[in-house]
Amino acid sequence: MISKNIKPLFIIPLVLGTMIISSSNSWLLTWLGLEINFIGFLPMICNEMSVSSSENSIKYFLIQSLGSMMFLMSISASLFFSFNMFSSSMNVMLLTAILIKMGAAPFHFWVPQITQFMKWNQISIFLTWQKIGPSIIASYLKLNEMMIFLIITNLIGAISGFNQNSLKKILAYSSISNSAWIIILIMMNLNMWLVFFTSYSFMLLSIILPMSKIKSPINFMVSALPTKMKIIILINTFSLGGMPPLLGFMPKMMAIMTLWENNLSPIFLTSLIISTAISMFFYIRLTNLSLINPLSMKAKKPLILGPPPMLNIFLITSVAGNMFIPLMTMFLM
């Protein structure tokens, strides 16, 4: 078990690894950045001496190690073999490594399982910051090679959330679906990617931070929460799904317009729209479970809420945040 006083120090390798990836002009330095980032995050999920925490850490270590090994093998082979007969297989290996690292389909099964046993502050890093490095590397690959995987990732992330009652797993599957948006946008338009990723991160944090203030053993029963907390979480889940006129609607609409202007495949655009509609279904189901379901579980420990001003900021930004998106876009352009 790692001391809580030491854990904030691991933010340094997280940031350093991502900076190396974003500024590197060498595949070897890119791999090094991934490993520094991985080493920084692994101690953060070793939070307590328990079986579930140990299993979670081992799963994450093995999966990320597999992705790192395949990434290193692909770039090593590219240094020794320059023949065309090897280029296709090396690209496939590199693509597989990136998909494993990012938790995209068809290598997404580990993401909900690991997310389920993480603490909320760990989830906030895992589903946001840890996507930056792999998505930057994915932008170096050819779009045609990734298209089918992005479509599968987008649809699987949306469909798999249907039968979930755990808020953590719902956020994990939502993250898988949004991975397709993140990758395609960073490949097509960096400024639009920045707008989308910033909005996505804020919406996710506006759900996670209030939940992290609740000292309760219940993983998911929004119906047991106070009314104000319940409203904030539900509005932000709808916003994460892209429901108008909330914050999540404008970035997705602008992203679709940007992709259309870049002559992206209509099939892919259709899959993005369909997945958004599907996602809204399980967010509505979440509302049904929390508001209509009469069997609300009672917390065994008192609910400790965050400071009211912070909760109000989350609520106001989620409802009125769309007006800031065009301003952000104008500033970046």
CSV table of C-alpha atoms in Angstrom, one decimal:
chain,number,residue,atom,x,y,z
A,1,MET,CA,0.0,0.0,0.0
A,2,ILE,CA,1.3,3.4,-1.0
A,3,SER,CA,1.0,6.4,1.4
A,4,LYS,CA,-1.6,9.0,0.5
A,5,ASN,CA,1.0,11.7,0.9
A,6,ILE,CA,3.2,10.2,-1.8
A,7,LYS,CA,0.5,9.6,-4.4
A,8,PRO,CA,0.2,13.2,-5.6
A,9,LEU,CA,3.9,12.9,-6.7
A,10,PHE,CA,2.8,10.4,-9.4
A,11,ILE,CA,1.0,13.1,-11.2
A,12,ILE,CA,4.5,14.3,-12.4
A,13,PRO,CA,5.2,11.2,-14.5
A,14,LEU,CA,1.7,11.3,-15.9
A,15,VAL,CA,2.2,14.8,-17.2
A,16,LEU,CA,5.8,14.2,-18.2
A,17,GLY,CA,4.9,11.0,-20.2
A,18,THR,CA,2.1,12.8,-22.1
A,19,MET,CA,4.4,15.8,-22.9
A,20,ILE,CA,7.1,13.4,-24.3
A,21,ILE,CA,4.5,11.7,-26.5
A,22,SER,CA,3.1,15.0,-27.8
A,23,SER,CA,6.5,16.5,-28.6
A,24,SER,CA,8.3,13.4,-29.8
A,25,ASN,CA,9.5,12.9,-33.3
A,26,SER,CA,10.7,9.4,-32.7
A,27,TRP,CA,8.8,6.2,-32.2
A,28,LEU,CA,11.2,5.1,-29.5
A,29,LEU,CA,10.7,8.3,-27.5
A,30,THR,CA,6.9,7.9,-28.0
A,31,TRP,CA,7.1,4.4,-26.4
A,32,LEU,CA,9.2,5.8,-23.6
A,33,GLY,CA,6.5,8.5,-23.0
A,34,LEU,CA,3.8,5.8,-22.8
A,35,GLU,CA,5.8,3.8,-20.3
A,36,ILE,CA,6.5,6.8,-18.1
A,37,ASN,CA,2.7,7.6,-18.2
A,38,PHE,CA,1.9,4.0,-17.3
A,39,ILE,CA,4.4,3.9,-14.4
A,40,GLY,CA,2.9,7.1,-13.0
A,41,PHE,CA,-0.7,5.8,-13.1
A,42,LEU,CA,-0.2,2.2,-11.8
A,43,PRO,CA,0.7,3.2,-8.2
A,44,MET,CA,-2.4,5.4,-8.1
A,45,ILE,CA,-4.7,2.4,-8.4
A,46,CYS,CA,-2.9,0.4,-5.7
A,47,ASN,CA,-5.0,2.2,-3.0
A,48,GLU,CA,-5.5,-0.4,-0.4
A,49,MET,CA,-4.5,-3.8,0.8
A,50,SER,CA,-7.5,-5.7,-0.5
A,51,VAL,CA,-8.1,-8.6,-3.0
A,52,SER,CA,-10.1,-6.4,-5.4
A,53,SER,CA,-7.4,-3.7,-5.5
A,54,SER,CA,-4.6,-6.2,-6.1
A,55,GLU,CA,-6.5,-7.9,-8.8
A,56,ASN,CA,-7.3,-4.6,-10.5
A,57,SER,CA,-3.7,-3.5,-10.4
A,58,ILE,CA,-2.5,-6.8,-11.8
A,59,LYS,CA,-5.1,-6.7,-14.6
A,60,TYR,CA,-4.1,-3.2,-15.6
A,61,PHE,CA,-0.4,-4.1,-15.4
A,62,LEU,CA,-0.7,-7.2,-17.6
A,63,ILE,CA,-2.9,-5.5,-20.3
A,64,GLN,CA,-0.8,-2.4,-20.5
A,65,SER,CA,2.4,-4.5,-20.6
A,66,LEU,CA,0.9,-6.5,-23.5
A,67,GLY,CA,0.2,-3.3,-25.4
A,68,SER,CA,3.7,-1.9,-24.6
A,69,MET,CA,5.3,-5.1,-25.8
A,70,MET,CA,3.4,-5.1,-29.1
A,71,PHE,CA,4.2,-1.4,-29.6
A,72,LEU,CA,7.9,-2.0,-29.0
A,73,MET,CA,8.0,-5.1,-31.3
A,74,SER,CA,6.3,-3.2,-34.1
A,75,ILE,CA,8.7,-0.2,-34.0
A,76,SER,CA,11.7,-2.5,-33.5
A,77,ALA,CA,10.7,-4.5,-36.6
A,78,SER,CA,10.3,-1.4,-38.6
A,79,LEU,CA,14.0,-0.5,-37.9
A,80,PHE,CA,15.3,-3.9,-39.1
A,81,PHE,CA,12.9,-4.6,-42.0
A,82,SER,CA,12.3,-2.1,-44.7
A,83,PHE,CA,10.6,-4.4,-47.1
A,84,ASN,CA,7.0,-3.8,-48.2
A,85,MET,CA,6.0,-7.3,-47.3
A,86,PHE,CA,6.5,-6.4,-43.6
A,87,SER,CA,4.9,-3.0,-43.6
A,88,SER,CA,1.3,-4.3,-43.5
A,89,SER,CA,1.8,-6.7,-40.6
A,90,MET,CA,3.8,-4.0,-38.6
A,91,ASN,CA,1.0,-1.5,-39.1
A,92,VAL,CA,-1.5,-4.1,-37.8
A,93,MET,CA,0.6,-4.8,-34.8
A,94,LEU,CA,1.1,-1.1,-34.0
A,95,LEU,CA,-2.7,-0.4,-34.4
A,96,THR,CA,-3.5,-3.4,-32.1
A,97,ALA,CA,-1.1,-2.0,-29.5
A,98,ILE,CA,-2.8,1.4,-29.6
A,99,LEU,CA,-6.3,-0.1,-29.4
A,100,ILE,CA,-5.2,-2.2,-26.3
A,101,LYS,CA,-3.6,0.8,-24.6
A,102,MET,CA,-6.7,3.0,-25.1
A,103,GLY,CA,-9.2,0.3,-24.4
A,104,ALA,CA,-11.0,0.6,-27.7
A,105,ALA,CA,-12.9,-2.2,-29.4
A,106,PRO,CA,-12.3,-5.0,-29.9
A,107,PHE,CA,-9.9,-4.9,-26.9
A,108,HIS,CA,-12.3,-2.9,-24.6
A,109,PHE,CA,-13.4,-5.7,-22.3
A,110,TRP,CA,-11.0,-4.8,-19.5
A,111,VAL,CA,-12.1,-1.2,-19.2
A,112,PRO,CA,-15.4,-1.7,-17.4
A,113,GLN,CA,-14.0,-4.4,-15.2
A,114,ILE,CA,-11.2,-2.2,-14.0
A,115,THR,CA,-13.3,0.9,-13.7
A,116,GLN,CA,-15.8,-0.9,-11.5
A,117,PHE,CA,-13.2,-1.4,-8.7
A,118,MET,CA,-11.5,2.0,-9.0
A,119,LYS,CA,-12.1,5.0,-6.7
A,120,TRP,CA,-13.8,8.0,-8.2
A,121,ASN,CA,-10.6,10.1,-8.3
A,122,GLN,CA,-8.8,7.3,-10.1
A,123,ILE,CA,-11.6,7.1,-12.6
A,124,SER,CA,-11.4,10.8,-13.3
A,125,ILE,CA,-7.8,10.3,-14.5
A,126,PHE,CA,-8.3,7.0,-16.2
A,127,LEU,CA,-11.2,8.1,-18.4
A,128,THR,CA,-9.7,11.5,-19.3
A,129,TRP,CA,-6.0,12.1,-19.1
A,130,GLN,CA,-5.0,8.5,-19.9
A,131,LYS,CA,-6.7,8.9,-23.3
A,132,ILE,CA,-4.5,11.7,-24.5
A,133,GLY,CA,-1.3,9.8,-25.2
A,134,PRO,CA,-2.8,6.9,-27.2
A,135,SER,CA,-5.0,9.3,-29.1
A,136,ILE,CA,-2.0,11.4,-30.1
A,137,ILE,CA,-0.2,8.2,-31.4
A,138,ALA,CA,-3.4,7.1,-33.2
A,139,SER,CA,-3.4,10.4,-35.1
A,140,TYR,CA,-0.1,9.3,-36.8
A,141,LEU,CA,-1.8,6.2,-38.3
A,142,LYS,CA,-3.8,6.0,-41.6
A,143,LEU,CA,-7.5,6.8,-41.2
A,144,ASN,CA,-8.5,3.9,-43.6
A,145,GLU,CA,-6.8,1.4,-41.3
A,146,MET,CA,-8.7,2.6,-38.2
A,147,MET,CA,-12.1,3.3,-39.7
A,148,ILE,CA,-13.7,-0.1,-39.1
A,149,PHE,CA,-12.3,-0.2,-35.5
A,150,LEU,CA,-13.6,3.3,-34.8
A,151,ILE,CA,-17.1,2.3,-36.0
A,152,ILE,CA,-17.1,-0.8,-33.9
A,153,THR,CA,-15.7,1.1,-30.8
A,154,ASN,CA,-18.4,3.7,-31.2
A,155,LEU,CA,-21.3,1.3,-31.5
A,156,ILE,CA,-20.1,-1.2,-28.9
A,157,GLY,CA,-19.6,1.5,-26.3
A,158,ALA,CA,-23.2,2.7,-26.8
A,159,ILE,CA,-24.9,-0.7,-27.0
A,160,SER,CA,-23.0,-2.3,-24.1
A,161,GLY,CA,-24.4,0.3,-21.7
A,162,PHE,CA,-28.0,-1.0,-22.1
A,163,ASN,CA,-28.1,-3.5,-19.3
A,164,GLN,CA,-25.8,-1.7,-16.8
A,165,ASN,CA,-27.0,-0.6,-13.4
A,166,SER,CA,-23.6,0.6,-12.2
A,167,LEU,CA,-22.8,4.2,-12.7
A,168,LYS,CA,-19.1,3.4,-13.0
A,169,LYS,CA,-19.7,0.9,-15.8
A,170,ILE,CA,-22.0,3.3,-17.6
A,171,LEU,CA,-19.3,5.9,-17.5
A,172,ALA,CA,-16.8,3.3,-18.7
A,173,TYR,CA,-18.9,2.3,-21.7
A,174,SER,CA,-19.6,6.0,-22.5
A,175,SER,CA,-15.8,6.6,-22.4
A,176,ILE,CA,-15.3,3.7,-24.9
A,177,SER,CA,-17.9,5.2,-27.3
A,178,ASN,CA,-16.4,8.7,-26.9
A,179,SER,CA,-12.9,7.2,-27.7
A,180,ALA,CA,-14.0,7.0,-31.4
A,181,TRP,CA,-15.0,10.7,-31.4
A,182,ILE,CA,-11.6,11.6,-29.7
A,183,ILE,CA,-9.5,9.6,-32.2
A,184,ILE,CA,-11.3,10.7,-35.4
A,185,LEU,CA,-11.2,14.4,-34.3
A,186,ILE,CA,-7.5,14.5,-33.5
A,187,MET,CA,-6.8,12.9,-36.9
A,188,MET,CA,-9.0,15.4,-38.8
A,189,ASN,CA,-9.0,18.7,-36.8
A,190,LEU,CA,-6.8,19.4,-33.8
A,191,ASN,CA,-8.7,22.5,-32.6
A,192,MET,CA,-12.0,20.7,-32.7
A,193,TRP,CA,-10.5,17.8,-30.8
A,194,LEU,CA,-9.4,20.2,-28.1
A,195,VAL,CA,-12.9,21.7,-27.8
A,196,PHE,CA,-14.5,18.2,-27.7
A,197,PHE,CA,-12.0,16.7,-25.3
A,198,THR,CA,-12.2,19.7,-22.9
A,199,SER,CA,-16.0,19.5,-22.9
A,200,TYR,CA,-16.0,15.8,-22.5
A,201,SER,CA,-13.5,16.0,-19.6
A,202,PHE,CA,-15.6,18.7,-17.8
A,203,MET,CA,-18.8,16.8,-18.2
A,204,LEU,CA,-17.2,13.6,-16.8
A,205,LEU,CA,-15.6,15.4,-13.9
A,206,SER,CA,-18.9,17.1,-13.1
A,207,ILE,CA,-20.4,13.7,-12.5
A,208,ILE,CA,-17.4,12.1,-10.8
A,209,LEU,CA,-16.5,14.9,-8.4
A,210,PRO,CA,-20.0,15.1,-6.7
A,211,MET,CA,-20.0,11.3,-6.4
A,212,SER,CA,-16.5,11.3,-4.8
A,213,LYS,CA,-17.9,13.4,-2.0
A,214,ILE,CA,-20.4,10.7,-1.0
A,215,LYS,CA,-19.1,8.5,1.7
A,216,SER,CA,-21.3,5.5,1.0
A,217,PRO,CA,-20.6,1.8,0.2
A,218,ILE,CA,-23.3,2.0,-2.5
A,219,ASN,CA,-21.8,1.9,-6.0
A,220,PHE,CA,-24.9,3.0,-7.8
A,221,MET,CA,-28.2,4.2,-6.4
A,222,VAL,CA,-28.8,7.8,-7.4
A,223,SER,CA,-32.2,7.5,-5.9
A,224,ALA,CA,-30.6,7.5,-2.4
A,225,LEU,CA,-29.0,10.9,-3.0
A,226,PRO,CA,-30.4,14.3,-2.0
A,227,THR,CA,-32.5,16.1,-4.6
A,228,LYS,CA,-29.9,18.7,-5.5
A,229,MET,CA,-27.1,16.1,-6.0
A,230,LYS,CA,-29.5,13.9,-8.0
A,231,ILE,CA,-30.4,16.7,-10.3
A,232,ILE,CA,-26.7,17.6,-10.9
A,233,ILE,CA,-25.7,14.1,-11.7
A,234,LEU,CA,-28.7,13.4,-14.0
A,235,ILE,CA,-28.3,16.6,-15.9
A,236,ASN,CA,-24.6,15.9,-16.5
A,237,THR,CA,-25.3,12.4,-17.6
A,238,PHE,CA,-27.7,13.7,-20.2
A,239,SER,CA,-25.1,16.3,-21.2
A,240,LEU,CA,-22.5,13.6,-21.6
A,241,GLY,CA,-24.9,11.8,-23.9
A,242,GLY,CA,-25.3,15.0,-26.1
A,243,MET,CA,-28.8,16.0,-25.3
A,244,PRO,CA,-29.7,19.5,-26.4
A,245,PRO,CA,-29.6,22.2,-25.1
A,246,LEU,CA,-27.0,20.9,-22.6
A,247,LEU,CA,-23.2,21.3,-22.8
A,248,GLY,CA,-22.6,18.0,-24.5
A,249,PHE,CA,-24.8,18.9,-27.5
A,250,MET,CA,-22.8,21.7,-29.2
A,251,PRO,CA,-19.4,19.9,-29.3
A,252,LYS,CA,-20.9,16.8,-30.9
A,253,MET,CA,-22.9,18.9,-33.4
A,254,MET,CA,-19.8,21.0,-34.3
A,255,ALA,CA,-17.7,17.8,-34.6
A,256,ILE,CA,-20.2,16.2,-37.0
A,257,MET,CA,-20.1,19.4,-39.1
A,258,THR,CA,-16.3,19.5,-39.1
A,259,LEU,CA,-16.1,15.8,-40.1
A,260,TRP,CA,-18.7,16.4,-42.9
A,261,GLU,CA,-16.6,19.3,-44.3
A,262,ASN,CA,-13.6,17.0,-44.3
A,263,ASN,CA,-15.5,14.6,-46.5
A,264,LEU,CA,-15.5,11.8,-43.9
A,265,SER,CA,-17.4,8.6,-44.8
A,266,PRO,CA,-21.2,9.0,-44.5
A,267,ILE,CA,-21.2,5.5,-42.9
A,268,PHE,CA,-19.0,6.7,-40.1
A,269,LEU,CA,-21.0,9.8,-39.6
A,270,THR,CA,-24.2,7.8,-39.4
A,271,SER,CA,-22.6,5.5,-36.8
A,272,LEU,CA,-21.7,8.5,-34.7
A,273,ILE,CA,-25.3,9.8,-34.8
A,274,ILE,CA,-26.8,6.3,-34.1
A,275,SER,CA,-24.5,5.7,-31.1
A,276,THR,CA,-25.4,9.1,-29.6
A,277,ALA,CA,-29.1,8.2,-29.9
A,278,ILE,CA,-28.5,4.8,-28.3
A,279,SER,CA,-26.5,6.3,-25.5
A,280,MET,CA,-29.4,8.6,-24.7
A,281,PHE,CA,-31.6,5.5,-24.2
A,282,PHE,CA,-29.5,4.1,-21.3
A,283,TYR,CA,-29.2,7.6,-19.8
A,284,ILE,CA,-33.0,7.8,-19.8
A,285,ARG,CA,-33.0,4.3,-18.2
A,286,LEU,CA,-30.6,5.7,-15.5
A,287,THR,CA,-33.2,8.4,-14.8
A,288,ASN,CA,-35.9,5.8,-14.5
A,289,LEU,CA,-33.9,3.8,-12.0
A,290,SER,CA,-33.1,6.9,-9.9
A,291,LEU,CA,-36.4,8.7,-10.0
A,292,ILE,CA,-39.2,6.2,-10.6
A,293,ASN,CA,-37.8,3.0,-9.0
A,294,PRO,CA,-39.4,2.8,-5.5
A,295,LEU,CA,-36.8,0.5,-4.2
A,296,SER,CA,-34.1,3.0,-3.2
A,297,MET,CA,-31.2,1.7,-1.1
A,298,LYS,CA,-30.2,3.5,2.0
A,299,ALA,CA,-26.6,4.4,2.6
A,300,LYS,CA,-25.0,2.8,5.6
A,301,LYS,CA,-22.8,5.9,6.1
A,302,PRO,CA,-23.8,9.5,6.0
A,303,LEU,CA,-23.8,11.3,2.7
A,304,ILE,CA,-21.1,14.0,2.8
A,305,LEU,CA,-21.6,16.6,0.0
A,306,GLY,CA,-19.1,19.0,-1.5
A,307,PRO,CA,-19.3,22.7,-1.0
A,308,PRO,CA,-22.6,24.1,-2.4
A,309,PRO,CA,-20.9,26.8,-4.6
A,310,MET,CA,-19.0,24.0,-6.5
A,311,LEU,CA,-22.2,22.1,-7.1
A,312,ASN,CA,-23.9,25.2,-8.4
A,313,ILE,CA,-21.0,25.8,-10.8
A,314,PHE,CA,-21.4,22.3,-12.2
A,315,LEU,CA,-25.1,22.7,-12.7
A,316,ILE,CA,-24.9,26.2,-14.3
A,317,THR,CA,-22.1,25.2,-16.7
A,318,SER,CA,-23.9,22.0,-17.8
A,319,VAL,CA,-27.1,23.9,-18.6
A,320,ALA,CA,-25.7,27.1,-20.1
A,321,GLY,CA,-22.3,25.9,-21.2
A,322,ASN,CA,-23.3,25.7,-24.9
A,323,MET,CA,-22.9,29.5,-25.2
A,324,PHE,CA,-19.2,29.2,-24.3
A,325,ILE,CA,-18.4,26.5,-27.0
A,326,PRO,CA,-18.5,28.9,-30.0
A,327,LEU,CA,-16.4,31.4,-28.1
A,328,MET,CA,-13.8,28.7,-27.4
A,329,THR,CA,-13.8,27.7,-31.1
A,330,MET,CA,-13.4,31.3,-32.2
A,331,PHE,CA,-10.5,31.7,-29.8
A,332,LEU,CA,-8.7,28.6,-31.1
A,333,MET,CA,-9.4,29.3,-34.7
